Amino acid sequence: MMGAMTCSHVGALPRSVAPESAEGCVDCLALGEHNWAHLRMCLSCGHVACCDSSPHRHATAHFGASQHPVMRSFEPGEDWRWCYVDSAIV
């Protein structure tokens, strides 16, 4: 991706991680909700959560609770990654 940078956090990620759920945002589903805009997957543990355009912003909440730095888009056809620590697409 043009303009993407490499951060030190990418090198520390596991080689691969399986998504915790293919059904949607794990945290929204636990609340009985299905109202999210886009999904993100944590590249440290596979937690699937909703983006900041969603009402609950669970992906950012996951970073806050876990300090796992990098999420990737969990949308079909997208493969970009976001580092919360560096505030950058990586």
mmCIF file of N, CA and C in Angstrom:
data_model
loop_
_atom_site.group_PDB
_atom_site.id
_atom_site.type_symbol
_atom_site.label_atom_id
_atom_site.label_comp_id
_atom_site.label_asym_id
_atom_site.label_seq_id
_atom_site.Cartn_x
_atom_site.Cartn_y
_atom_site.Cartn_z
ATOM 1 N N MET A 1 0.845 -1.178 0.000
ATOM 2 C CA MET A 1 0.000 0.000 0.000
ATOM 3 C C MET A 1 0.887 1.237 0.000
ATOM 4 N N MET A 2 0.608 2.173 -0.861
ATOM 5 C CA MET A 2 1.427 3.372 -0.939
ATOM 6 C C MET A 2 1.296 4.189 0.331
ATOM 7 N N GLY A 3 2.406 4.702 0.802
ATOM 8 C CA GLY A 3 2.387 5.527 1.991
ATOM 9 C C GLY A 3 2.454 4.728 3.279
ATOM 10 N N ALA A 4 2.388 3.427 3.180
ATOM 11 C CA ALA A 4 2.438 2.601 4.385
ATOM 12 C C ALA A 4 3.860 2.597 4.947
ATOM 13 N N MET A 5 3.951 2.521 6.240
ATOM 14 C CA MET A 5 5.265 2.452 6.877
ATOM 15 C C MET A 5 5.385 1.115 7.589
ATOM 16 N N THR A 6 6.576 0.781 7.971
ATOM 17 C CA THR A 6 6.779 -0.413 8.767
ATOM 18 C C THR A 6 7.085 0.037 10.184
ATOM 19 N N CYS A 7 6.401 -0.540 11.129
ATOM 20 C CA CYS A 7 6.654 -0.212 12.525
ATOM 21 C C CYS A 7 7.299 -1.421 13.205
ATOM 22 N N SER A 8 7.894 -1.187 14.331
ATOM 23 C CA SER A 8 8.569 -2.277 15.051
ATOM 24 C C SER A 8 7.580 -3.315 15.567
ATOM 25 N N HIS A 9 6.321 -2.944 15.703
ATOM 26 C CA HIS A 9 5.316 -3.861 16.255
ATOM 27 C C HIS A 9 4.960 -4.990 15.288
ATOM 28 N N VAL A 10 5.040 -4.731 13.986
ATOM 29 C CA VAL A 10 4.706 -5.754 12.990
ATOM 30 C C VAL A 10 5.650 -6.947 13.112
ATOM 31 N N GLY A 11 6.935 -6.695 13.311
ATOM 32 C CA GLY A 11 7.912 -7.768 13.427
ATOM 33 C C GLY A 11 7.718 -8.648 14.646
ATOM 34 N N ALA A 12 7.038 -8.134 15.659
ATOM 35 C CA ALA A 12 6.820 -8.891 16.894
ATOM 36 C C ALA A 12 5.524 -9.706 16.870
ATOM 37 N N LEU A 13 4.760 -9.607 15.792
ATOM 38 C CA LEU A 13 3.482 -10.329 15.708
ATOM 39 C C LEU A 13 3.709 -11.813 15.458
ATOM 40 N N PRO A 14 2.764 -12.662 15.882
ATOM 41 C CA PRO A 14 2.839 -14.093 15.538
ATOM 42 C C PRO A 14 2.789 -14.252 14.018
ATOM 43 N N ARG A 15 3.339 -15.351 13.506
ATOM 44 C CA ARG A 15 3.346 -15.593 12.050
ATOM 45 C C ARG A 15 1.928 -15.635 11.486
ATOM 46 N N SER A 16 1.035 -16.248 12.211
ATOM 47 C CA SER A 16 -0.369 -16.266 11.788
ATOM 48 C C SER A 16 -1.238 -16.389 13.026
ATOM 49 N N VAL A 17 -2.438 -15.888 12.895
ATOM 50 C CA VAL A 17 -3.402 -15.961 13.992
ATOM 51 C C VAL A 17 -4.778 -16.192 13.377
ATOM 52 N N ALA A 18 -5.539 -17.077 13.988
ATOM 53 C CA ALA A 18 -6.877 -17.384 13.480
ATOM 54 C C ALA A 18 -7.890 -16.418 14.075
ATOM 55 N N PRO A 19 -8.874 -15.995 13.287
ATOM 56 C CA PRO A 19 -9.915 -15.119 13.838
ATOM 57 C C PRO A 19 -10.711 -15.828 14.922
ATOM 58 N N GLU A 20 -11.005 -15.110 15.973
ATOM 59 C CA GLU A 20 -11.772 -15.645 17.089
ATOM 60 C C GLU A 20 -13.199 -15.991 16.657
ATOM 61 N N SER A 21 -13.716 -15.260 15.673
ATOM 62 C CA SER A 21 -15.077 -15.487 15.196
ATOM 63 C C SER A 21 -15.184 -15.054 13.745
ATOM 64 N N ALA A 22 -15.973 -15.763 12.968
ATOM 65 C CA ALA A 22 -16.275 -15.340 11.605
ATOM 66 C C ALA A 22 -17.659 -14.709 11.558
ATOM 67 N N GLU A 23 -18.329 -14.678 12.709
ATOM 68 C CA GLU A 23 -19.717 -14.200 12.785
ATOM 69 C C GLU A 23 -19.824 -12.692 12.898
ATOM 70 N N GLY A 24 -18.758 -12.020 13.367
ATOM 71 C CA GLY A 24 -18.818 -10.573 13.532
ATOM 72 C C GLY A 24 -18.093 -10.135 14.783
ATOM 73 N N CYS A 25 -18.384 -8.933 15.230
ATOM 74 C CA CYS A 25 -17.744 -8.376 16.423
ATOM 75 C C CYS A 25 -18.120 -9.214 17.640
ATOM 76 N N VAL A 26 -17.124 -9.835 18.233
ATOM 77 C CA VAL A 26 -17.349 -10.721 19.377
ATOM 78 C C VAL A 26 -18.016 -9.968 20.527
ATOM 79 N N ASP A 27 -17.579 -8.729 20.758
ATOM 80 C CA ASP A 27 -18.109 -7.946 21.878
ATOM 81 C C ASP A 27 -19.551 -7.502 21.632
ATOM 82 N N CYS A 28 -19.865 -7.092 20.395
ATOM 83 C CA CYS A 28 -21.251 -6.728 20.064
ATOM 84 C C CYS A 28 -22.158 -7.950 20.166
ATOM 85 N N LEU A 29 -21.698 -9.081 19.629
ATOM 86 C CA LEU A 29 -22.503 -10.304 19.687
ATOM 87 C C LEU A 29 -22.792 -10.698 21.133
ATOM 88 N N ALA A 30 -21.821 -10.503 22.034
ATOM 89 C CA ALA A 30 -22.026 -10.815 23.451
ATOM 90 C C ALA A 30 -23.103 -9.922 24.065
ATOM 91 N N LEU A 31 -23.278 -8.723 23.490
ATOM 92 C CA LEU A 31 -24.317 -7.795 23.955
ATOM 93 C C LEU A 31 -25.654 -8.049 23.257
ATOM 94 N N GLY A 32 -25.672 -9.004 22.329
ATOM 95 C CA GLY A 32 -26.887 -9.284 21.562
ATOM 96 C C GLY A 32 -27.113 -8.284 20.444
ATOM 97 N N GLU A 33 -26.057 -7.585 20.035
ATOM 98 C CA GLU A 33 -26.164 -6.565 18.995
ATOM 99 C C GLU A 33 -25.475 -7.022 17.715
ATOM 100 N N HIS A 34 -25.934 -6.473 16.597
ATOM 101 C CA HIS A 34 -25.342 -6.772 15.291
ATOM 102 C C HIS A 34 -25.135 -5.480 14.514
ATOM 103 N N ASN A 35 -24.939 -4.375 15.209
ATOM 104 C CA ASN A 35 -24.879 -3.054 14.600
ATOM 105 C C ASN A 35 -23.451 -2.533 14.566
ATOM 106 N N TRP A 36 -22.683 -2.953 13.551
ATOM 107 C CA TRP A 36 -21.326 -2.449 13.387
ATOM 108 C C TRP A 36 -21.134 -2.044 11.935
ATOM 109 N N ALA A 37 -20.173 -1.134 11.710
ATOM 110 C CA ALA A 37 -19.892 -0.662 10.347
ATOM 111 C C ALA A 37 -18.908 -1.593 9.647
ATOM 112 N N HIS A 38 -17.734 -1.785 10.257
ATOM 113 C CA HIS A 38 -16.688 -2.622 9.683
ATOM 114 C C HIS A 38 -16.011 -3.404 10.790
ATOM 115 N N LEU A 39 -15.368 -4.500 10.405
ATOM 116 C CA LEU A 39 -14.711 -5.359 11.385
ATOM 117 C C LEU A 39 -13.200 -5.274 11.278
ATOM 118 N N ARG A 40 -12.538 -5.463 12.412
ATOM 119 C CA ARG A 40 -11.082 -5.493 12.505
ATOM 120 C C ARG A 40 -10.695 -6.759 13.250
ATOM 121 N N MET A 41 -9.495 -7.290 12.963
ATOM 122 C CA MET A 41 -8.999 -8.461 13.673
ATOM 123 C C MET A 41 -7.644 -8.144 14.288
ATOM 124 N N CYS A 42 -7.496 -8.453 15.554
ATOM 125 C CA CYS A 42 -6.235 -8.259 16.252
ATOM 126 C C CYS A 42 -5.221 -9.266 15.724
ATOM 127 N N LEU A 43 -4.051 -8.769 15.335
ATOM 128 C CA LEU A 43 -3.028 -9.660 14.793
ATOM 129 C C LEU A 43 -2.159 -10.286 15.882
ATOM 130 N N SER A 44 -2.442 -9.979 17.140
ATOM 131 C CA SER A 44 -1.760 -10.653 18.248
ATOM 132 C C SER A 44 -2.537 -11.859 18.729
ATOM 133 N N CYS A 45 -3.888 -11.735 18.789
ATOM 134 C CA CYS A 45 -4.684 -12.814 19.382
ATOM 135 C C CYS A 45 -5.883 -13.268 18.556
ATOM 136 N N GLY A 46 -6.209 -12.566 17.465
ATOM 137 C CA GLY A 46 -7.334 -12.973 16.629
ATOM 138 C C GLY A 46 -8.683 -12.428 17.048
ATOM 139 N N HIS A 47 -8.721 -11.560 18.052
ATOM 140 C CA HIS A 47 -9.990 -10.970 18.506
ATOM 141 C C HIS A 47 -10.613 -10.177 17.361
ATOM 142 N N VAL A 48 -11.881 -10.429 17.065
ATOM 143 C CA VAL A 48 -12.607 -9.719 16.010
ATOM 144 C C VAL A 48 -13.506 -8.689 16.669
ATOM 145 N N ALA A 49 -13.359 -7.427 16.247
ATOM 146 C CA ALA A 49 -14.079 -6.333 16.889
ATOM 147 C C ALA A 49 -14.472 -5.278 15.861
ATOM 148 N N CYS A 50 -15.402 -4.415 16.254
ATOM 149 C CA CYS A 50 -15.902 -3.374 15.355
ATOM 150 C C CYS A 50 -15.007 -2.135 15.348
ATOM 151 N N CYS A 51 -15.060 -1.404 14.237
ATOM 152 C CA CYS A 51 -14.203 -0.238 14.010
ATOM 153 C C CYS A 51 -14.724 1.004 14.738
ATOM 154 N N ASP A 52 -13.976 2.086 14.612
ATOM 155 C CA ASP A 52 -14.351 3.336 15.271
ATOM 156 C C ASP A 52 -15.554 4.022 14.635
ATOM 157 N N SER A 53 -15.992 3.587 13.462
ATOM 158 C CA SER A 53 -17.221 4.112 12.861
ATOM 159 C C SER A 53 -18.447 3.392 13.399
ATOM 160 N N SER A 54 -18.245 2.373 14.198
ATOM 161 C CA SER A 54 -19.326 1.603 14.816
ATOM 162 C C SER A 54 -19.674 2.224 16.169
ATOM 163 N N PRO A 55 -20.893 2.011 16.648
ATOM 164 C CA PRO A 55 -21.308 2.640 17.908
ATOM 165 C C PRO A 55 -20.413 2.324 19.116
ATOM 166 N N HIS A 56 -19.922 1.086 19.224
ATOM 167 C CA HIS A 56 -19.182 0.705 20.437
ATOM 168 C C HIS A 56 -17.656 0.788 20.315
ATOM 169 N N ARG A 57 -17.136 0.899 19.104
ATOM 170 C CA ARG A 57 -15.682 1.044 18.887
ATOM 171 C C ARG A 57 -14.876 -0.023 19.643
ATOM 172 N N HIS A 58 -15.293 -1.285 19.511
ATOM 173 C CA HIS A 58 -14.679 -2.375 20.277
ATOM 174 C C HIS A 58 -13.226 -2.664 19.883
ATOM 175 N N ALA A 59 -12.817 -2.406 18.641
ATOM 176 C CA ALA A 59 -11.417 -2.655 18.263
ATOM 177 C C ALA A 59 -10.487 -1.745 19.063
ATOM 178 N N THR A 60 -10.833 -0.474 19.162
ATOM 179 C CA THR A 60 -10.026 0.458 19.952
ATOM 180 C C THR A 60 -10.074 0.089 21.427
ATOM 181 N N ALA A 61 -11.233 -0.348 21.904
ATOM 182 C CA ALA A 61 -11.353 -0.789 23.303
ATOM 183 C C ALA A 61 -10.461 -2.004 23.551
ATOM 184 N N HIS A 62 -10.383 -2.911 22.575
ATOM 185 C CA HIS A 62 -9.515 -4.083 22.716
ATOM 186 C C HIS A 62 -8.057 -3.645 22.853
ATOM 187 N N PHE A 63 -7.635 -2.698 22.018
ATOM 188 C CA PHE A 63 -6.265 -2.196 22.150
ATOM 189 C C PHE A 63 -6.051 -1.599 23.540
ATOM 190 N N GLY A 64 -6.993 -0.801 24.010
ATOM 191 C CA GLY A 64 -6.864 -0.176 25.327
ATOM 192 C C GLY A 64 -6.736 -1.184 26.452
ATOM 193 N N ALA A 65 -7.465 -2.283 26.350
ATOM 194 C CA ALA A 65 -7.452 -3.300 27.409
ATOM 195 C C ALA A 65 -6.256 -4.245 27.287
ATOM 196 N N SER A 66 -5.846 -4.555 26.059
ATOM 197 C CA SER A 66 -4.824 -5.588 25.842
ATOM 198 C C SER A 66 -3.441 -5.037 25.508
ATOM 199 N N GLN A 67 -3.411 -3.817 24.977
ATOM 200 C CA GLN A 67 -2.187 -3.217 24.431
ATOM 201 C C GLN A 67 -1.633 -3.995 23.241
ATOM 202 N N HIS A 68 -2.455 -4.814 22.596
ATOM 203 C CA HIS A 68 -2.057 -5.477 21.351
ATOM 204 C C HIS A 68 -2.039 -4.387 20.277
ATOM 205 N N PRO A 69 -0.892 -4.122 19.657
ATOM 206 C CA PRO A 69 -0.746 -2.905 18.862
ATOM 207 C C PRO A 69 -1.350 -2.889 17.462
ATOM 208 N N VAL A 70 -1.436 -4.043 16.777
ATOM 209 C CA VAL A 70 -1.798 -4.011 15.354
ATOM 210 C C VAL A 70 -3.079 -4.785 15.081
ATOM 211 N N MET A 71 -4.007 -4.130 14.376
ATOM 212 C CA MET A 71 -5.240 -4.744 13.892
ATOM 213 C C MET A 71 -5.173 -4.731 12.375
ATOM 214 N N ARG A 72 -5.910 -5.643 11.751
ATOM 215 C CA ARG A 72 -6.056 -5.572 10.298
ATOM 216 C C ARG A 72 -7.534 -5.528 9.969
ATOM 217 N N SER A 73 -7.825 -5.027 8.785
ATOM 218 C CA SER A 73 -9.204 -5.044 8.341
ATOM 219 C C SER A 73 -9.665 -6.497 8.259
ATOM 220 N N PHE A 74 -10.887 -6.748 8.689
ATOM 221 C CA PHE A 74 -11.473 -8.088 8.581
ATOM 222 C C PHE A 74 -12.624 -8.050 7.573
ATOM 223 N N GLU A 75 -12.500 -7.121 6.622
ATOM 224 C CA GLU A 75 -13.488 -6.983 5.558
ATOM 225 C C GLU A 75 -12.996 -7.728 4.319
ATOM 226 N N PRO A 76 -13.900 -8.364 3.577
ATOM 227 C CA PRO A 76 -13.507 -9.094 2.364
ATOM 228 C C PRO A 76 -12.765 -8.173 1.388
ATOM 229 N N GLY A 77 -11.636 -8.662 0.857
ATOM 230 C CA GLY A 77 -10.882 -7.922 -0.132
ATOM 231 C C GLY A 77 -9.956 -6.850 0.430
ATOM 232 N N GLU A 78 -9.934 -6.660 1.739
ATOM 233 C CA GLU A 78 -9.056 -5.656 2.344
ATOM 234 C C GLU A 78 -7.967 -6.359 3.148
ATOM 235 N N ASP A 79 -6.741 -5.826 3.084
ATOM 236 C CA ASP A 79 -5.651 -6.454 3.834
ATOM 237 C C ASP A 79 -4.775 -5.430 4.559
ATOM 238 N N TRP A 80 -5.252 -4.199 4.705
ATOM 239 C CA TRP A 80 -4.446 -3.188 5.381
ATOM 240 C C TRP A 80 -4.417 -3.423 6.891
ATOM 241 N N ARG A 81 -3.372 -2.899 7.515
ATOM 242 C CA ARG A 81 -3.182 -3.049 8.959
ATOM 243 C C ARG A 81 -3.017 -1.669 9.588
ATOM 244 N N TRP A 82 -3.435 -1.542 10.831
ATOM 245 C CA TRP A 82 -3.330 -0.288 11.577
ATOM 246 C C TRP A 82 -2.582 -0.542 12.881
ATOM 247 N N CYS A 83 -1.556 0.274 13.134
ATOM 248 C CA CYS A 83 -0.838 0.199 14.400
ATOM 249 C C CYS A 83 -1.348 1.308 15.305
ATOM 250 N N TYR A 84 -1.957 0.926 16.419
ATOM 251 C CA TYR A 84 -2.477 1.912 17.374
ATOM 252 C C TYR A 84 -1.347 2.704 18.027
ATOM 253 N N VAL A 85 -0.232 2.071 18.314
ATOM 254 C CA VAL A 85 0.877 2.730 18.998
ATOM 255 C C VAL A 85 1.467 3.830 18.103
ATOM 256 N N ASP A 86 1.685 3.510 16.829
ATOM 257 C CA ASP A 86 2.293 4.458 15.905
ATOM 258 C C ASP A 86 1.267 5.310 15.167
ATOM 259 N N SER A 87 -0.027 5.033 15.371
ATOM 260 C CA SER A 87 -1.098 5.741 14.653
ATOM 261 C C SER A 87 -0.828 5.778 13.148
ATOM 262 N N ALA A 88 -0.588 4.585 12.593
ATOM 263 C CA ALA A 88 -0.202 4.516 11.194
ATOM 264 C C ALA A 88 -0.675 3.235 10.530
ATOM 265 N N ILE A 89 -0.917 3.346 9.229
ATOM 266 C CA ILE A 89 -1.164 2.152 8.410
ATOM 267 C C ILE A 89 0.184 1.516 8.171
ATOM 268 N N VAL A 90 0.285 0.221 8.447
ATOM 269 C CA VAL A 90 1.582 -0.481 8.346
ATOM 270 C C VAL A 90 1.465 -1.732 7.492
#
